[in-house]
Amino acid sequence: MRTIPVLVLFADLVLIVSTIAFAAVVRGRITIFGDAAEIASTVVGGVMVFMTVAWVGSIALIGGYEPQVFDSGLDEYKRVLRGSLLAAGAIGIACYLLQYELSRGFFVIAFLVGIVELIIGRFIFRRLTFAARRRGHLLHKVLIAGSRSHADELALNLKRERRLGYRVTGVVTPAYDMSPKTRSGIAVLGDIENVADIAIKSGCDVVFIAGGAFGSSALLKELVWALETHNIQLIVAPSLTDVSGERVRFRPVDGLPLIHVDGPRGHLATRGSKRLFDVVGSLTLILLFSPLLAVLAVRVRLHDGGPALFRQVRTGRDEKAFRCLKFRTMVLDAEALLARLHEEQGHSNGLFKMKDDPRITKPGKWMRRFSLDELPQLFNVLRGDMSLVGPRPPLPSEVLSYEKSTLRRLRVRPGMTGLWQVSGRSDLTWDETVRLDLYYVDNWSMLQDISILARTVGAVFRSSGAY
């Protein structure tokens, strides 16, 4: 558990020291803060030690090296920023009280560059950590306490978020729910009354408290006391999934931590700001890609003489039908062959996708690989049928088989890209696709849209799940 904080601390020290040295060199070569002047190496050395200790100490004081701030969310970056500003204020006040004439230019350059470097450094370290965890390194050993059904559900969510590095090693369950393994095959290590002893002996890093774990709050309090001298993190997982952090607020009342959950945000995705973003974005991309659009249209026409565009009826917001535009990537009689492929593949529900689809043309294969066939949908976005980001536009036949909860996908405009695309595209199961679309609808934010657009570039070039 302490490996990542130690590595991050070392990286911060390197960045801060290099930033201070850089600020000293730059200050000696610019005149924007007054006459350029060399800063003596002895002065730089003394200031470097003082600033480094103050800077790292302030970030630590704000909690920037606590294990729970790493891995996800913006809290880590916020703490780095607040800690850096605290260090800047403390150093400024100390220099004033001690009447030490610290170069203003050096001070400004050091903190402006340093804050940016520290945040970028944290981001890069996070990406490297995710990559290491996908290879089985830097993992947290997890013990789940709760009923077998709740433990399985939580374990599934933890497995889905592999980047967080939680590896479930076992489960402890109530005495009435004992069996050698859970339904998903996780070993049951004992009775929940002995969870503290089992956690300590198993060498786990984290204990997750799932539903059905304890009959009273006193038992949970006793577990906290039992683990207080051990380096084991305790996390309570409420029976609440697919809710973004922006919708959750904690409010302790007389020692009782209450979780406030804001309502779904799907209605916000229909407001004018998102529509304005779509219009400006689609117009810009159409102008940028106009030469490519012309080349692709000619390439499709020359291949077999058929039409360049494929117009297919899709279901949009509030179940309104529209004609979705794509470059044609299949043979002319593709629809006639669909029924036979359904029968051969045993397909009966949801979106039909198959690798090595015999209906796909030669130019269609590489267009699909990089999602170039979907570029004409920019005109659907401009027209208001679609959005740049949103759930995948379904076929009317798919909508007929939707369950009531799945219909929530249609509360917003469908998108050219979305969480389903940046999370694996056609490699996802139907249930995973629906889950991601519903998460997007219920937790919509403009910042999330921008993040998805940025992630789409990487997903397209990786070509994962594109067929």
Short mmCIF file of C-alpha atoms in Angstrom, two decimals:
data_model
loop_
_atom_site.label_atom_id
_atom_site.label_comp_id
_atom_site.label_asym_id
_atom_site.label_seq_id
_atom_site.Cartn_x
_atom_site.Cartn_y
_atom_site.Cartn_z
CA MET A 1 0.00 0.00 0.00
CA ARG A 2 2.92 2.36 0.70
CA THR A 3 4.83 1.65 -2.50
CA ILE A 4 2.93 4.16 -4.62
CA PRO A 5 3.10 7.07 -2.11
CA VAL A 6 6.86 6.56 -1.72
CA LEU A 7 7.40 6.51 -5.48
CA VAL A 8 5.23 9.62 -5.93
CA LEU A 9 7.13 11.42 -3.14
CA PHE A 10 10.44 10.63 -4.86
CA ALA A 11 9.08 11.85 -8.21
CA ASP A 12 7.82 15.09 -6.60
CA LEU A 13 11.22 15.71 -5.03
CA VAL A 14 12.96 15.31 -8.40
CA LEU A 15 10.47 17.63 -10.12
CA ILE A 16 10.66 20.30 -7.41
CA VAL A 17 14.46 20.34 -7.31
CA SER A 18 14.69 20.50 -11.11
CA THR A 19 12.07 23.26 -11.20
CA ILE A 20 13.96 25.40 -8.67
CA ALA A 21 17.20 24.96 -10.62
CA PHE A 22 15.37 25.82 -13.86
CA ALA A 23 13.86 28.96 -12.29
CA ALA A 24 17.32 30.12 -11.16
CA VAL A 25 18.75 29.69 -14.66
CA VAL A 26 15.82 31.37 -16.41
CA ARG A 27 15.73 34.29 -13.97
CA GLY A 28 19.32 35.08 -14.87
CA ARG A 29 18.38 35.43 -18.56
CA ILE A 30 15.14 37.45 -18.60
CA THR A 31 14.42 41.09 -17.77
CA ILE A 32 10.63 41.04 -17.40
CA PHE A 33 11.05 41.17 -13.61
CA GLY A 34 13.84 43.75 -13.77
CA ASP A 35 17.49 43.55 -14.78
CA ALA A 36 18.75 40.05 -15.46
CA ALA A 37 21.01 38.89 -12.69
CA GLU A 38 22.81 35.67 -11.95
CA ILE A 39 21.69 33.98 -8.74
CA ALA A 40 24.67 32.66 -6.79
CA SER A 41 24.90 28.88 -6.56
CA THR A 42 25.28 29.05 -2.77
CA VAL A 43 22.04 31.04 -2.55
CA VAL A 44 20.28 28.62 -4.88
CA GLY A 45 21.47 25.66 -2.79
CA GLY A 46 20.16 27.11 0.47
CA VAL A 47 16.88 28.26 -1.06
CA MET A 48 16.44 24.93 -2.84
CA VAL A 49 16.59 22.97 0.41
CA PHE A 50 14.22 25.34 2.19
CA MET A 51 11.71 25.51 -0.70
CA THR A 52 11.80 21.76 -1.32
CA VAL A 53 11.12 20.91 2.32
CA ALA A 54 8.36 23.56 2.55
CA TRP A 55 6.80 22.49 -0.75
CA VAL A 56 6.76 18.74 -0.10
CA GLY A 57 5.76 19.32 3.51
CA SER A 58 2.78 21.45 2.48
CA ILE A 59 1.56 18.84 0.00
CA ALA A 60 1.93 16.18 2.70
CA LEU A 61 0.05 18.39 5.19
CA ILE A 62 -2.85 18.70 2.74
CA GLY A 63 -2.86 14.90 2.37
CA GLY A 64 -1.25 14.67 -1.06
CA TYR A 65 0.60 11.45 -0.18
CA GLU A 66 -2.23 9.57 1.49
CA PRO A 67 -2.87 6.19 -0.24
CA GLN A 68 -6.57 6.86 -0.75
CA VAL A 69 -6.06 9.94 -2.94
CA PHE A 70 -4.31 8.05 -5.72
CA ASP A 71 -5.78 6.01 -8.59
CA SER A 72 -8.88 7.98 -9.62
CA GLY A 73 -10.71 11.29 -9.46
CA LEU A 74 -9.44 14.85 -9.29
CA ASP A 75 -8.81 14.95 -5.54
CA GLU A 76 -5.12 14.11 -5.96
CA TYR A 77 -4.56 17.03 -8.33
CA LYS A 78 -6.55 19.40 -6.11
CA ARG A 79 -4.40 18.51 -3.12
CA VAL A 80 -1.20 19.10 -5.10
CA LEU A 81 -2.51 22.51 -6.15
CA ARG A 82 -3.63 23.49 -2.64
CA GLY A 83 -0.38 22.23 -1.12
CA SER A 84 1.68 24.20 -3.64
CA LEU A 85 -0.28 27.39 -2.97
CA LEU A 86 0.14 26.84 0.77
CA ALA A 87 3.89 26.44 0.27
CA ALA A 88 4.05 29.62 -1.83
CA GLY A 89 2.21 31.57 0.87
CA ALA A 90 4.33 30.15 3.68
CA ILE A 91 7.60 30.88 1.86
CA GLY A 92 6.46 34.41 1.02
CA ILE A 93 5.50 35.14 4.62
CA ALA A 94 8.73 33.60 5.94
CA CYS A 95 10.86 35.74 3.61
CA TYR A 96 8.95 38.86 4.72
CA LEU A 97 9.30 38.13 8.44
CA LEU A 98 12.99 37.23 8.12
CA GLN A 99 13.56 40.17 5.76
CA TYR A 100 15.13 37.84 3.20
CA GLU A 101 15.21 39.35 -0.30
CA LEU A 102 14.13 36.43 -2.46
CA SER A 103 14.00 37.25 -6.18
CA ARG A 104 10.38 37.81 -7.20
CA GLY A 105 11.03 36.53 -10.70
CA PHE A 106 12.66 33.38 -9.36
CA PHE A 107 9.73 32.86 -6.95
CA VAL A 108 7.04 33.30 -9.64
CA ILE A 109 8.79 31.14 -12.23
CA ALA A 110 9.45 28.35 -9.72
CA PHE A 111 5.85 28.04 -8.59
CA LEU A 112 4.16 28.62 -11.95
CA VAL A 113 6.31 26.00 -13.66
CA GLY A 114 6.45 23.73 -10.62
CA ILE A 115 2.69 23.44 -10.13
CA VAL A 116 2.18 22.53 -13.78
CA GLU A 117 5.03 20.01 -13.68
CA LEU A 118 3.76 18.36 -10.50
CA ILE A 119 0.24 17.93 -11.86
CA ILE A 120 1.50 16.57 -15.19
CA GLY A 121 3.89 14.31 -13.28
CA ARG A 122 1.03 12.93 -11.18
CA PHE A 123 -1.00 12.31 -14.34
CA ILE A 124 1.86 10.46 -16.06
CA PHE A 125 2.55 8.42 -12.91
CA ARG A 126 -1.14 7.47 -12.76
CA ARG A 127 -1.07 6.25 -16.36
CA LEU A 128 2.08 4.23 -15.68
CA THR A 129 0.44 2.74 -12.59
CA PHE A 130 -2.62 1.71 -14.60
CA ALA A 131 -0.38 0.06 -17.19
CA ALA A 132 1.53 -1.81 -14.48
CA ARG A 133 -1.69 -3.05 -12.89
CA ARG A 134 -2.95 -4.39 -16.19
CA ARG A 135 0.20 -6.51 -16.15
CA GLY A 136 -0.44 -7.73 -12.61
CA HIS A 137 1.83 -5.36 -10.64
CA LEU A 138 1.13 -2.86 -7.82
CA LEU A 139 -2.09 -4.62 -6.87
CA HIS A 140 -4.03 -4.20 -3.61
CA LYS A 141 -4.99 -7.49 -1.94
CA VAL A 142 -8.67 -7.21 -1.01
CA LEU A 143 -10.80 -9.03 1.54
CA ILE A 144 -14.57 -8.55 1.17
CA ALA A 145 -16.90 -8.83 4.16
CA GLY A 146 -20.59 -9.34 3.42
CA SER A 147 -23.16 -11.77 2.11
CA ARG A 148 -22.09 -13.95 -0.81
CA SER A 149 -24.38 -12.18 -3.30
CA HIS A 150 -23.19 -8.71 -2.28
CA ALA A 151 -19.57 -9.89 -2.31
CA ASP A 152 -19.93 -11.25 -5.84
CA GLU A 153 -21.49 -8.02 -7.06
CA LEU A 154 -18.74 -5.92 -5.51
CA ALA A 155 -16.01 -8.25 -6.81
CA LEU A 156 -17.44 -7.93 -10.34
CA ASN A 157 -17.28 -4.13 -10.14
CA LEU A 158 -13.71 -4.21 -8.80
CA LYS A 159 -12.66 -6.60 -11.58
CA ARG A 160 -14.25 -4.32 -14.18
CA GLU A 161 -12.18 -1.37 -12.91
CA ARG A 162 -8.81 -3.11 -13.30
CA ARG A 163 -6.96 0.20 -13.35
CA LEU A 164 -7.67 0.60 -9.62
CA GLY A 165 -5.63 -2.52 -8.90
CA TYR A 166 -7.96 -4.31 -6.47
CA ARG A 167 -7.42 -8.10 -6.46
CA VAL A 168 -9.98 -9.97 -4.39
CA THR A 169 -8.27 -12.74 -2.41
CA GLY A 170 -11.20 -13.94 -0.35
CA VAL A 171 -14.55 -13.31 1.31
CA VAL A 172 -15.83 -13.54 4.87
CA THR A 173 -19.57 -14.05 5.23
CA PRO A 174 -22.14 -14.21 8.04
CA ALA A 175 -22.51 -17.58 9.76
CA TYR A 176 -25.92 -18.17 8.15
CA ASP A 177 -24.42 -17.71 4.65
CA MET A 178 -21.34 -19.95 4.91
CA SER A 179 -20.13 -22.16 2.05
CA PRO A 180 -16.67 -22.99 0.61
CA LYS A 181 -17.03 -20.52 -2.29
CA THR A 182 -19.32 -17.81 -3.59
CA ARG A 183 -21.30 -18.31 -6.78
CA SER A 184 -18.54 -16.64 -8.82
CA GLY A 185 -15.88 -18.90 -7.29
CA ILE A 186 -14.30 -16.64 -4.64
CA ALA A 187 -13.02 -18.55 -1.61
CA VAL A 188 -14.88 -17.99 1.67
CA LEU A 189 -12.20 -17.65 4.35
CA GLY A 190 -14.38 -17.73 7.43
CA ASP A 191 -17.10 -16.21 9.59
CA ILE A 192 -17.54 -12.45 9.56
CA GLU A 193 -17.22 -12.35 13.36
CA ASN A 194 -13.53 -13.12 12.87
CA VAL A 195 -12.97 -10.66 10.03
CA ALA A 196 -10.26 -8.67 11.85
CA ASP A 197 -8.15 -11.76 12.61
CA ILE A 198 -8.66 -13.12 9.08
CA ALA A 199 -7.70 -9.77 7.53
CA ILE A 200 -4.50 -9.55 9.57
CA LYS A 201 -3.45 -13.17 8.99
CA SER A 202 -4.24 -13.09 5.26
CA GLY A 203 -1.98 -10.07 4.75
CA CYS A 204 -4.63 -8.11 2.84
CA ASP A 205 -4.22 -4.40 2.13
CA VAL A 206 -7.91 -3.45 2.02
CA VAL A 207 -11.07 -4.70 3.69
CA PHE A 208 -14.27 -3.88 1.79
CA ILE A 209 -17.50 -3.88 3.78
CA ALA A 210 -20.31 -4.95 1.46
CA GLY A 211 -24.04 -5.35 2.06
CA GLY A 212 -25.15 -7.89 4.65
CA ALA A 213 -21.90 -7.67 6.58
CA PHE A 214 -22.97 -6.44 10.01
CA GLY A 215 -26.23 -6.29 11.88
CA SER A 216 -25.26 -3.15 13.83
CA SER A 217 -22.95 -0.16 13.59
CA ALA A 218 -21.22 -1.21 16.82
CA LEU A 219 -19.68 -4.23 15.10
CA LEU A 220 -18.24 -2.04 12.35
CA LYS A 221 -16.82 0.30 14.98
CA GLU A 222 -15.14 -2.64 16.70
CA LEU A 223 -13.56 -3.67 13.39
CA VAL A 224 -12.14 -0.16 12.97
CA TRP A 225 -10.59 -0.39 16.44
CA ALA A 226 -9.18 -3.85 15.73
CA LEU A 227 -7.42 -2.67 12.56
CA GLU A 228 -6.17 0.68 13.87
CA THR A 229 -2.61 -0.52 14.52
CA HIS A 230 -2.33 -2.40 11.23
CA ASN A 231 -1.68 -0.96 7.79
CA ILE A 232 -5.03 -2.13 6.45
CA GLN A 233 -7.42 0.26 4.74
CA LEU A 234 -11.14 -0.07 5.51
CA ILE A 235 -13.67 0.86 2.81
CA VAL A 236 -17.44 0.71 3.17
CA ALA A 237 -19.11 -0.04 -0.18
CA PRO A 238 -22.78 1.04 -0.14
CA SER A 239 -25.29 -0.82 -2.30
CA LEU A 240 -25.13 1.98 -4.84
CA THR A 241 -23.45 1.57 -8.22
CA ASP A 242 -22.97 3.57 -11.43
CA VAL A 243 -23.21 6.94 -9.66
CA SER A 244 -20.49 9.51 -10.39
CA GLY A 245 -18.65 11.28 -7.58
CA GLU A 246 -20.18 14.62 -8.63
CA ARG A 247 -23.61 13.34 -7.56
CA VAL A 248 -22.49 12.11 -4.14
CA ARG A 249 -22.02 14.29 -1.07
CA PHE A 250 -21.09 13.21 2.47
CA ARG A 251 -22.67 14.97 5.44
CA PRO A 252 -21.77 13.72 8.92
CA VAL A 253 -24.53 14.33 11.48
CA ASP A 254 -23.67 13.59 15.11
CA GLY A 255 -21.09 11.03 14.04
CA LEU A 256 -23.39 9.42 11.47
CA PRO A 257 -21.98 9.75 7.91
CA LEU A 258 -24.95 10.39 5.63
CA ILE A 259 -24.60 9.92 1.87
CA HIS A 260 -26.57 12.42 -0.19
CA VAL A 261 -27.17 11.32 -3.80
CA ASP A 262 -28.25 13.96 -6.30
CA GLY A 263 -30.80 13.01 -8.95
CA PRO A 264 -29.87 11.84 -12.47
CA ARG A 265 -28.50 14.50 -14.82
CA GLY A 266 -29.87 13.29 -18.14
CA HIS A 267 -32.07 16.39 -18.49
CA LEU A 268 -28.97 18.62 -18.40
CA ALA A 269 -27.69 16.94 -21.59
CA THR A 270 -30.64 18.41 -23.51
CA ARG A 271 -29.86 22.04 -22.70
CA GLY A 272 -28.59 24.69 -25.08
CA SER A 273 -24.96 24.60 -23.96
CA LYS A 274 -24.49 21.02 -25.16
CA ARG A 275 -26.30 21.78 -28.41
CA LEU A 276 -24.10 24.82 -29.03
CA PHE A 277 -21.03 22.67 -28.34
CA ASP A 278 -22.29 20.11 -30.88
CA VAL A 279 -22.98 22.69 -33.60
CA VAL A 280 -19.62 24.44 -33.26
CA GLY A 281 -17.75 21.13 -32.94
CA SER A 282 -19.44 19.42 -35.92
CA LEU A 283 -19.00 22.47 -38.19
CA THR A 284 -15.32 22.68 -37.28
CA LEU A 285 -14.76 18.97 -37.90
CA ILE A 286 -16.67 19.01 -41.20
CA LEU A 287 -14.45 21.82 -42.49
CA LEU A 288 -11.33 20.07 -41.17
CA PHE A 289 -12.19 16.67 -42.66
CA SER A 290 -13.84 17.84 -45.91
CA PRO A 291 -10.91 16.64 -48.12
CA LEU A 292 -10.95 13.24 -46.38
CA LEU A 293 -14.74 12.97 -46.73
CA ALA A 294 -14.43 13.56 -50.49
CA VAL A 295 -11.65 10.97 -50.88
CA LEU A 296 -13.57 8.32 -48.93
CA ALA A 297 -16.76 8.92 -50.92
CA VAL A 298 -14.89 8.46 -54.21
CA ARG A 299 -13.14 5.32 -52.88
CA VAL A 300 -16.44 3.64 -51.97
CA ARG A 301 -18.02 4.54 -55.33
CA LEU A 302 -15.09 3.21 -57.34
CA HIS A 303 -15.02 -0.12 -55.48
CA ASP A 304 -18.33 -1.55 -56.73
CA GLY A 305 -20.23 1.37 -58.28
CA GLY A 306 -22.75 1.50 -55.44
CA PRO A 307 -23.74 4.57 -53.40
CA ALA A 308 -21.09 6.11 -51.16
CA LEU A 309 -23.47 6.71 -48.26
CA PHE A 310 -25.52 4.20 -46.34
CA ARG A 311 -28.68 5.60 -44.78
CA GLN A 312 -30.14 3.54 -41.98
CA VAL A 313 -33.12 4.30 -39.77
CA ARG A 314 -32.05 4.63 -36.15
CA THR A 315 -33.90 5.63 -33.00
CA GLY A 316 -32.94 8.94 -31.44
CA ARG A 317 -33.91 11.01 -28.46
CA ASP A 318 -37.43 10.32 -27.10
CA GLU A 319 -37.76 7.38 -29.55
CA LYS A 320 -37.86 9.62 -32.63
CA ALA A 321 -36.60 7.90 -35.78
CA PHE A 322 -33.98 9.49 -38.03
CA ARG A 323 -31.75 8.45 -40.92
CA CYS A 324 -28.22 7.85 -39.67
CA LEU A 325 -25.51 8.52 -42.27
CA LYS A 326 -22.43 6.36 -42.73
CA PHE A 327 -20.05 5.55 -45.53
CA ARG A 328 -21.15 2.21 -46.98
CA THR A 329 -18.78 -0.51 -45.82
CA MET A 330 -20.83 -3.56 -46.85
CA VAL A 331 -21.89 -5.22 -50.07
CA LEU A 332 -25.05 -3.98 -51.77
CA ASP A 333 -27.20 -6.94 -50.60
CA ALA A 334 -25.97 -6.81 -46.98
CA GLU A 335 -29.45 -6.51 -45.50
CA ALA A 336 -30.65 -9.59 -47.40
CA LEU A 337 -27.77 -11.63 -45.94
CA LEU A 338 -28.45 -10.49 -42.38
CA ALA A 339 -31.15 -13.05 -41.57
CA ARG A 340 -28.89 -15.94 -42.58
CA LEU A 341 -26.04 -14.62 -40.43
CA HIS A 342 -28.42 -14.24 -37.45
CA GLU A 343 -29.35 -17.89 -37.80
CA GLU A 344 -25.75 -19.06 -38.20
CA GLN A 345 -24.52 -17.06 -35.19
CA GLY A 346 -27.53 -17.81 -32.99
CA HIS A 347 -28.26 -14.09 -32.56
CA SER A 348 -31.65 -13.16 -31.11
CA ASN A 349 -31.38 -9.85 -29.19
CA GLY A 350 -29.44 -6.57 -29.11
CA LEU A 351 -26.84 -5.23 -31.51
CA PHE A 352 -25.45 -7.74 -34.03
CA LYS A 353 -21.67 -7.62 -34.52
CA MET A 354 -19.30 -10.34 -35.70
CA LYS A 355 -15.63 -10.52 -36.51
CA ASP A 356 -14.75 -11.23 -40.14
CA ASP A 357 -18.27 -10.34 -41.31
CA PRO A 358 -18.42 -11.63 -44.92
CA ARG A 359 -20.58 -8.67 -45.97
CA ILE A 360 -17.83 -6.08 -45.36
CA THR A 361 -16.06 -4.76 -48.46
CA LYS A 362 -12.31 -4.35 -48.83
CA PRO A 363 -12.31 -0.54 -48.34
CA GLY A 364 -14.92 -1.02 -45.62
CA LYS A 365 -12.50 -3.03 -43.46
CA TRP A 366 -9.92 -0.30 -43.03
CA MET A 367 -12.58 2.41 -42.75
CA ARG A 368 -14.19 0.51 -39.90
CA ARG A 369 -10.84 -0.12 -38.28
CA PHE A 370 -10.35 3.63 -37.77
CA SER A 371 -14.09 4.51 -37.57
CA LEU A 372 -13.83 6.61 -40.75
CA ASP A 373 -17.16 5.22 -41.95
CA GLU A 374 -18.88 7.23 -39.18
CA LEU A 375 -17.60 10.66 -40.29
CA PRO A 376 -20.83 11.48 -42.24
CA GLN A 377 -22.63 11.42 -38.89
CA LEU A 378 -21.17 14.89 -38.35
CA PHE A 379 -24.03 16.07 -40.57
CA ASN A 380 -26.49 14.23 -38.29
CA VAL A 381 -24.97 16.15 -35.37
CA LEU A 382 -25.26 19.46 -37.23
CA ARG A 383 -28.87 18.66 -38.08
CA GLY A 384 -29.72 17.89 -34.45
CA ASP A 385 -30.42 14.17 -34.82
CA MET A 386 -27.28 13.21 -32.92
CA SER A 387 -24.66 14.61 -30.58
CA LEU A 388 -20.87 14.39 -30.67
CA VAL A 389 -21.03 12.35 -27.43
CA GLY A 390 -23.86 10.15 -26.28
CA PRO A 391 -25.26 6.59 -26.20
CA ARG A 392 -24.96 4.46 -29.34
CA PRO A 393 -27.89 5.07 -31.75
CA PRO A 394 -29.99 1.86 -31.69
CA LEU A 395 -32.02 0.22 -34.44
CA PRO A 396 -35.83 0.36 -34.08
CA SER A 397 -35.85 -3.46 -33.83
CA GLU A 398 -33.49 -3.25 -30.84
CA VAL A 399 -35.73 -0.71 -29.09
CA LEU A 400 -38.69 -3.10 -29.34
CA SER A 401 -36.84 -5.58 -27.13
CA TYR A 402 -35.69 -3.00 -24.56
CA GLU A 403 -36.55 -3.43 -20.92
CA LYS A 404 -38.03 -0.44 -19.13
CA SER A 405 -34.71 0.59 -17.59
CA THR A 406 -32.90 0.35 -20.94
CA LEU A 407 -35.27 2.92 -22.45
CA ARG A 408 -33.47 5.56 -20.35
CA ARG A 409 -30.75 5.51 -23.02
CA LEU A 410 -33.17 7.39 -25.27
CA ARG A 411 -33.55 10.39 -22.96
CA VAL A 412 -30.63 12.12 -24.68
CA ARG A 413 -29.46 12.41 -28.28
CA PRO A 414 -27.37 9.44 -29.44
CA GLY A 415 -23.71 10.16 -30.02
CA MET A 416 -20.99 9.58 -32.59
CA THR A 417 -18.85 8.42 -29.70
CA GLY A 418 -19.48 7.59 -26.08
CA LEU A 419 -18.38 5.55 -23.10
CA TRP A 420 -19.17 2.39 -25.07
CA GLN A 421 -16.63 3.32 -27.74
CA VAL A 422 -13.76 4.35 -25.47
CA SER A 423 -14.32 1.25 -23.32
CA GLY A 424 -13.97 -1.45 -25.96
CA ARG A 425 -16.61 -0.91 -28.66
CA SER A 426 -17.64 -4.24 -30.21
CA ASP A 427 -15.63 -6.24 -27.64
CA LEU A 428 -18.22 -5.29 -25.01
CA THR A 429 -21.18 -7.50 -24.22
CA TRP A 430 -24.69 -6.15 -24.71
CA ASP A 431 -25.19 -5.78 -20.94
CA GLU A 432 -21.92 -3.85 -20.58
CA THR A 433 -22.89 -1.52 -23.42
CA VAL A 434 -26.26 -0.78 -21.81
CA ARG A 435 -24.63 -0.21 -18.41
CA LEU A 436 -22.17 2.32 -19.85
CA ASP A 437 -24.89 4.15 -21.77
CA LEU A 438 -27.10 4.39 -18.68
CA TYR A 439 -24.14 5.62 -16.64
CA TYR A 440 -23.55 8.35 -19.21
CA VAL A 441 -27.20 9.46 -19.19
CA ASP A 442 -27.54 9.54 -15.41
CA ASN A 443 -24.16 11.20 -14.75
CA TRP A 444 -23.85 13.59 -17.68
CA SER A 445 -21.49 16.56 -17.48
CA MET A 446 -19.76 18.72 -20.08
CA LEU A 447 -16.39 17.82 -18.58
CA GLN A 448 -17.20 14.14 -19.11
CA ASP A 449 -18.05 14.86 -22.78
CA ILE A 450 -14.70 16.54 -23.32
CA SER A 451 -12.92 13.65 -21.60
CA ILE A 452 -14.69 11.10 -23.81
CA LEU A 453 -13.80 13.03 -26.97
CA ALA A 454 -10.14 13.07 -25.90
CA ARG A 455 -10.20 9.34 -25.12
CA THR A 456 -11.88 8.60 -28.46
CA VAL A 457 -8.73 9.61 -30.34
CA GLY A 458 -6.74 6.92 -28.51
CA ALA A 459 -9.50 4.32 -28.92
CA VAL A 460 -9.65 4.94 -32.68
CA PHE A 461 -5.89 4.59 -33.18
CA ARG A 462 -5.78 1.45 -31.02
CA SER A 463 -8.62 0.02 -33.13
CA SER A 464 -9.69 -2.18 -30.20
CA GLY A 465 -13.12 -3.71 -30.76
CA ALA A 466 -13.45 -2.14 -34.23
CA TYR A 467 -15.04 -4.56 -36.68
#
